[in-house]
Amino acid sequence: MVDIVHQVGVVAPLADVYRAVATPEGVAGWWSVDTTGKSEVGGQLAVHFGEDGGFDLEILELDPAGRVRWRVVGGPEEWIGTEISWRLDQRGRYTIVDFAHAAWREPTELMHECSTKWAIFLMSLKELVETGRGRPAPDDVQISDGH
């Protein structure tokens, strides 16, 4: 199994960063404007990208002290069964975001592209929490045709 991992510091209280990754409204502010669902363990988030499809995420963990975990249950075959996790740690004026998209079966071209896009969306998350405005799809930074 192979993982994508990233870390970014956000100048904001942990509670603000938590809301941005733990609620559909928060996720819509940095990942995709077309995000729906309920913020409860056992519930699901649906994150869509127009004609490019999307992802259905089962919510495995919601801990306001700084943990969020999702399991991908719908979307591209390579994503199914992978887990996305967020660990948040307040360090002074920064909340450190440790992000992982874990359990890829193998390092594919899609995984490499997703790693780059996750970095872009993490910067969108940072912008959202620090300034009030992120760059969710469809206004995200494009790295190839359609992505």
Coordinates of N, CA and C in Angstrom, one line a residue:
M1 N 0.8 -1.2 0.0 CA 0.0 0.0 0.0 C 0.9 1.2 0.0
V2 N 0.4 2.3 -0.6 CA 1.1 3.5 -0.8 C 0.2 4.7 -0.3
D3 N 0.9 5.7 0.3 CA 0.1 6.8 0.9 C 0.6 8.1 0.3
I4 N -0.3 9.1 0.2 CA 0.0 10.5 -0.1 C 0.0 11.2 1.2
V5 N 1.0 11.9 1.5 CA 1.0 12.7 2.8 C 1.5 14.1 2.5
H6 N 0.9 15.1 3.2 CA 1.2 16.5 3.1 C 1.1 17.1 4.5
Q7 N 1.7 18.2 4.7 CA 1.6 19.0 6.0 C 1.6 20.5 5.6
V8 N 0.7 21.2 6.2 CA 0.6 22.7 6.0 C 0.2 23.3 7.3
G9 N 0.8 24.5 7.6 CA 0.5 25.3 8.8 C -0.5 26.4 8.4
V10 N -1.6 26.5 9.2 CA -2.6 27.5 8.9 C -2.7 28.4 10.1
V11 N -2.6 29.7 9.8 CA -2.7 30.7 10.9 C -4.1 30.9 11.3
A12 N -4.6 30.1 12.2 CA -6.0 30.1 12.6 C -6.2 29.1 13.8
P13 N -7.2 29.3 14.6 CA -7.5 28.4 15.6 C -7.9 27.0 15.1
L14 N -7.5 26.0 15.8 CA -7.8 24.6 15.4 C -9.3 24.4 15.2
A15 N -10.2 25.0 15.9 CA -11.6 24.9 15.8 C -12.1 25.4 14.4
D16 N -11.5 26.4 13.9 CA -11.8 26.9 12.5 C -11.4 25.9 11.4
V17 N -10.2 25.4 11.6 CA -9.7 24.4 10.6 C -10.5 23.2 10.7
Y18 N -10.9 22.7 11.9 CA -11.7 21.5 12.0 C -13.0 21.7 11.3
R19 N -13.7 22.8 11.5 CA -15.0 23.1 10.8 C -14.8 23.0 9.3
A20 N -13.7 23.5 8.8 CA -13.4 23.5 7.3 C -13.3 22.1 6.7
V21 N -12.8 21.1 7.6 CA -12.7 19.8 7.0 C -13.7 18.8 7.5
A22 N -14.5 19.2 8.5 CA -15.5 18.3 9.2 C -16.9 18.5 8.8
T23 N -17.2 19.6 8.0 CA -18.5 19.9 7.6 C -18.7 20.0 6.1
P24 N -19.8 19.7 5.5 CA -20.0 19.8 4.1 C -19.8 21.3 3.6
E25 N -20.3 22.2 4.4 CA -20.1 23.6 4.1 C -18.7 24.0 4.1
G26 N -17.9 23.5 5.0 CA -16.5 23.8 5.1 C -15.8 23.2 3.9
V27 N -16.0 22.0 3.5 CA -15.4 21.3 2.4 C -15.7 22.0 1.1
A28 N -17.0 22.5 1.0 CA -17.4 23.2 -0.2 C -16.6 24.5 -0.4
G29 N -16.0 25.0 0.7 CA -15.3 26.3 0.6 C -13.8 26.1 0.1
W30 N -13.3 24.9 0.1 CA -11.9 24.7 -0.4 C -11.7 23.6 -1.4
W31 N -12.6 22.6 -1.4 CA -12.4 21.4 -2.3 C -13.3 21.5 -3.5
S32 N -14.6 21.4 -3.4 CA -15.5 21.5 -4.5 C -16.8 22.2 -4.0
V33 N -17.3 23.2 -4.8 CA -18.5 23.9 -4.3 C -19.7 22.9 -4.3
D34 N -19.6 21.8 -5.1 CA -20.7 20.8 -5.1 C -20.4 19.7 -4.1
T35 N -20.5 20.1 -2.8 CA -20.3 19.1 -1.7 C -21.6 19.1 -0.9
T36 N -22.1 17.8 -0.6 CA -23.3 17.7 0.2 C -23.1 16.5 1.2
G37 N -23.9 16.5 2.2 CA -23.9 15.4 3.1 C -24.2 15.9 4.5
K38 N -23.9 15.0 5.5 CA -24.1 15.3 6.9 C -22.8 15.1 7.7
S39 N -22.6 16.0 8.6 CA -21.4 15.9 9.4 C -21.7 15.0 10.7
E40 N -21.6 13.7 10.4 CA -21.8 12.7 11.5 C -21.1 11.4 11.2
V41 N -20.6 10.8 12.2 CA -19.9 9.5 12.0 C -20.9 8.5 11.5
G42 N -20.6 7.8 10.4 CA -21.5 6.9 9.7 C -22.2 7.5 8.6
G43 N -22.2 8.8 8.5 CA -22.8 9.5 7.4 C -21.9 9.6 6.2
Q44 N -22.3 10.3 5.2 CA -21.5 10.4 4.0 C -21.4 11.8 3.5
L45 N -20.3 12.1 2.8 CA -20.1 13.3 2.1 C -20.1 12.9 0.6
A46 N -20.7 13.7 -0.2 CA -20.6 13.6 -1.7 C -19.9 14.8 -2.2
V47 N -18.8 14.6 -2.9 CA -18.0 15.7 -3.4 C -17.9 15.5 -5.0
H48 N -18.5 16.4 -5.7 CA -18.6 16.3 -7.2 C -17.9 17.4 -7.9
F49 N -17.4 17.0 -9.1 CA -16.6 17.9 -10.0 C -17.2 18.0 -11.4
G50 N -18.5 18.2 -11.5 CA -19.2 18.3 -12.8 C -19.0 17.0 -13.6
E51 N -18.6 17.2 -14.8 CA -18.5 16.0 -15.7 C -17.3 15.1 -15.4
D52 N -16.4 15.6 -14.5 CA -15.2 14.8 -14.1 C -15.6 13.8 -13.0
G53 N -16.9 13.8 -12.6 CA -17.3 12.8 -11.6 C -17.1 13.3 -10.2
G54 N -16.8 12.4 -9.2 CA -16.6 12.8 -7.9 C -16.4 11.6 -7.0
F55 N -16.6 11.9 -5.7 CA -16.3 10.9 -4.6 C -17.4 10.8 -3.6
D56 N -17.7 9.6 -3.1 CA -18.6 9.5 -1.9 C -17.7 9.0 -0.8
L57 N -17.8 9.7 0.3 CA -16.9 9.5 1.4 C -17.7 9.1 2.7
E58 N -17.4 8.0 3.2 CA -18.0 7.6 4.5 C -17.2 8.2 5.6
I59 N -17.9 8.9 6.5 CA -17.3 9.5 7.7 C -17.0 8.5 8.8
L60 N -15.7 8.3 9.0 CA -15.3 7.3 10.0 C -15.0 7.9 11.4
E61 N -14.6 9.2 11.4 CA -14.2 9.8 12.7 C -14.3 11.3 12.6
L62 N -14.9 11.9 13.6 CA -15.1 13.3 13.8 C -14.7 13.6 15.2
D63 N -13.6 14.2 15.5 CA -13.1 14.5 16.8 C -12.7 16.0 16.8
P64 N -13.5 16.9 17.4 CA -13.2 18.3 17.4 C -11.8 18.6 18.1
A65 N -11.2 17.7 18.8 CA -9.9 17.9 19.3 C -8.8 17.8 18.2
G66 N -9.3 17.4 17.0 CA -8.3 17.5 15.9 C -8.2 16.3 15.0
R67 N -9.2 15.4 14.9 CA -9.1 14.3 14.0 C -10.4 14.2 13.1
V68 N -10.2 13.9 11.8 CA -11.3 13.6 10.9 C -10.7 12.5 10.0
R69 N -11.6 11.5 9.7 CA -11.2 10.4 8.8 C -12.4 10.1 7.9
W70 N -12.1 9.8 6.7 CA -13.1 9.4 5.7 C -12.6 8.2 5.0
R71 N -13.5 7.3 4.6 CA -13.2 6.2 3.7 C -13.9 6.4 2.3
V72 N -13.2 6.2 1.2 CA -13.8 6.4 -0.1 C -14.6 5.2 -0.4
V73 N -15.9 5.4 -0.7 CA -16.8 4.3 -1.0 C -17.4 4.5 -2.4
G74 N -17.2 5.6 -3.0 CA -17.7 5.8 -4.4 C -16.7 6.7 -5.1
G75 N -16.5 6.4 -6.4 CA -15.6 7.2 -7.2 C -14.7 6.3 -8.1
P76 N -13.6 6.9 -8.6 CA -12.7 6.1 -9.4 C -12.2 4.8 -8.7
E77 N -12.1 3.7 -9.4 CA -11.8 2.4 -8.8 C -10.5 2.5 -7.9
E78 N -9.5 3.3 -8.4 CA -8.3 3.4 -7.6 C -8.5 4.1 -6.2
W79 N -9.5 4.9 -6.1 CA -9.8 5.5 -4.8 C -10.6 4.7 -3.9
I80 N -11.4 3.7 -4.4 CA -12.3 2.9 -3.5 C -11.5 2.2 -2.5
G81 N -11.9 2.4 -1.2 CA -11.3 1.7 -0.1 C -10.1 2.5 0.5
T82 N -9.7 3.5 -0.2 CA -8.6 4.4 0.4 C -9.2 5.2 1.6
E83 N -8.4 5.7 2.4 CA -8.8 6.5 3.6 C -8.1 7.9 3.5
I84 N -8.9 8.9 3.8 CA -8.4 10.3 3.9 C -8.5 10.7 5.3
S85 N -7.3 11.1 5.9 CA -7.3 11.5 7.3 C -6.7 12.9 7.5
W86 N -7.2 13.5 8.5 CA -6.7 14.9 8.9 C -6.4 14.8 10.4
R87 N -5.2 15.2 10.7 CA -4.8 15.4 12.1 C -4.4 16.8 12.3
L88 N -5.0 17.5 13.3 CA -4.8 18.9 13.5 C -4.2 19.1 14.9
D89 N -3.2 20.0 14.9 CA -2.4 20.3 16.1 C -2.2 21.8 16.3
Q90 N -2.7 22.4 17.3 CA -2.5 23.8 17.6 C -1.1 24.0 18.1
R91 N -0.3 24.8 17.4 CA 1.1 25.2 17.8 C 1.2 26.7 17.8
G92 N 1.0 27.3 18.9 CA 1.0 28.8 18.9 C -0.1 29.3 18.0
R93 N 0.2 30.2 17.1 CA -0.8 30.8 16.3 C -1.1 29.9 15.0
Y94 N -0.4 28.9 14.9 CA -0.6 27.9 13.7 C -1.4 26.7 14.2
T95 N -2.3 26.2 13.3 CA -2.8 24.9 13.4 C -2.1 24.1 12.3
I96 N -1.4 23.1 12.7 CA -0.6 22.2 11.8 C -1.6 21.2 11.3
V97 N -1.7 21.1 10.0 CA -2.6 20.1 9.3 C -1.7 19.0 8.8
D98 N -1.9 17.8 9.3 CA -1.2 16.6 8.8 C -2.3 15.8 8.0
F99 N -2.1 15.7 6.7 CA -3.0 15.1 5.8 C -2.5 13.8 5.3
A100 N -3.3 12.8 5.1 CA -2.9 11.6 4.5 C -4.1 11.0 3.7
H101 N -3.7 10.6 2.5 CA -4.7 9.8 1.6 C -4.0 8.5 1.5
A102 N -4.5 7.5 2.3 CA -3.7 6.3 2.5 C -4.4 5.1 1.9
A103 N -3.5 4.0 1.7 CA -3.9 2.7 1.3 C -4.2 2.6 -0.2
W104 N -3.5 3.4 -1.0 CA -3.5 3.2 -2.5 C -2.9 1.8 -2.7
R105 N -3.4 1.0 -3.6 CA -2.9 -0.3 -3.9 C -1.5 -0.2 -4.6
E106 N -1.3 0.8 -5.4 CA 0.0 0.9 -6.1 C 0.2 2.4 -6.5
P107 N 1.4 2.8 -6.7 CA 1.6 4.2 -7.2 C 1.4 4.4 -8.7
T108 N 0.2 4.8 -9.0 CA -0.2 5.0 -10.4 C -0.1 6.4 -10.8
E109 N -0.3 6.7 -12.1 CA -0.3 8.0 -12.6 C -1.4 8.9 -12.0
L110 N -2.6 8.3 -11.8 CA -3.6 9.0 -11.1 C -3.2 9.4 -9.7
M111 N -2.6 8.5 -9.0 CA -2.1 8.8 -7.6 C -1.2 10.0 -7.6
H112 N -0.3 10.0 -8.5 CA 0.7 11.1 -8.6 C 0.0 12.4 -8.9
E113 N -1.0 12.4 -9.8 CA -1.7 13.6 -10.1 C -2.5 14.0 -8.9
C114 N -3.1 13.1 -8.2 CA -3.9 13.4 -7.0 C -3.0 14.0 -5.9
S115 N -1.8 13.5 -5.8 CA -0.9 14.1 -4.8 C -0.7 15.6 -5.1
T116 N -0.5 16.0 -6.3 CA -0.3 17.4 -6.7 C -1.6 18.1 -6.4
K117 N -2.8 17.6 -6.8 CA -4.1 18.3 -6.6 C -4.4 18.4 -5.1
W118 N -4.0 17.4 -4.3 CA -4.2 17.5 -2.8 C -3.4 18.7 -2.3
A119 N -2.2 18.8 -2.7 CA -1.4 20.0 -2.3 C -2.0 21.3 -2.7
I120 N -2.6 21.4 -3.9 CA -3.3 22.6 -4.3 C -4.5 22.8 -3.4
F121 N -5.3 21.8 -3.2 CA -6.5 21.9 -2.3 C -6.1 22.2 -0.9
L122 N -5.0 21.7 -0.4 CA -4.6 22.1 1.0 C -4.3 23.6 1.0
M123 N -3.7 24.1 0.0 CA -3.4 25.6 0.0 C -4.8 26.3 -0.1
S124 N -5.8 25.8 -0.8 CA -7.1 26.4 -0.9 C -7.7 26.4 0.5
L125 N -7.5 25.3 1.3 CA -8.0 25.2 2.7 C -7.3 26.3 3.5
K126 N -6.0 26.4 3.4 CA -5.3 27.4 4.1 C -5.9 28.8 3.8
E127 N -6.1 29.1 2.5 CA -6.6 30.4 2.1 C -8.0 30.6 2.7
L128 N -8.9 29.6 2.6 CA -10.2 29.7 3.2 C -10.2 30.1 4.6
V129 N -9.4 29.4 5.4 CA -9.5 29.6 6.9 C -8.8 30.9 7.2
E130 N -7.7 31.2 6.5 CA -7.0 32.5 6.8 C -7.6 33.7 6.3
T131 N -8.3 33.7 5.1 CA -8.9 34.9 4.5 C -10.4 34.9 4.3
G132 N -11.0 33.7 4.5 CA -12.4 33.6 4.3 C -12.8 33.2 2.9
R133 N -11.8 33.0 2.0 CA -12.1 32.6 0.6 C -11.1 31.6 0.1
G134 N -11.5 30.4 -0.2 CA -10.7 29.4 -0.8 C -10.8 29.4 -2.3
R135 N -10.2 28.3 -2.9 CA -10.3 28.2 -4.4 C -10.8 26.8 -4.7
P136 N -12.1 26.5 -4.3 CA -12.6 25.1 -4.6 C -12.9 25.0 -6.1
A137 N -13.0 23.8 -6.5 CA -13.4 23.5 -7.9 C -14.8 24.0 -8.0
P138 N -15.1 24.7 -9.1 CA -14.4 24.7 -10.4 C -13.4 25.8 -10.5
D139 N -13.1 26.5 -9.5 CA -12.1 27.7 -9.6 C -10.7 27.3 -9.1
D140 N -10.4 26.0 -9.0 CA -9.1 25.6 -8.5 C -8.0 25.7 -9.5
V141 N -6.8 25.6 -9.1 CA -5.7 25.7 -10.0 C -5.7 24.4 -10.9
Q142 N -5.6 24.6 -12.2 CA -5.6 23.4 -13.1 C -4.2 23.0 -13.4
I143 N -4.0 21.7 -13.4 CA -2.6 21.1 -13.6 C -2.5 20.3 -14.9
S144 N -3.7 20.0 -15.5 CA -3.7 19.3 -16.8 C -5.1 19.5 -17.3
D145 N -5.4 19.0 -18.5 CA -6.7 19.2 -19.1 C -7.7 18.5 -18.3
G146 N -8.6 19.3 -17.7 CA -9.7 18.8 -16.9 C -9.4 18.6 -15.4
H147 N -8.2 18.9 -15.0 CA -7.9 18.7 -13.6 C -7.1 19.9 -13.1

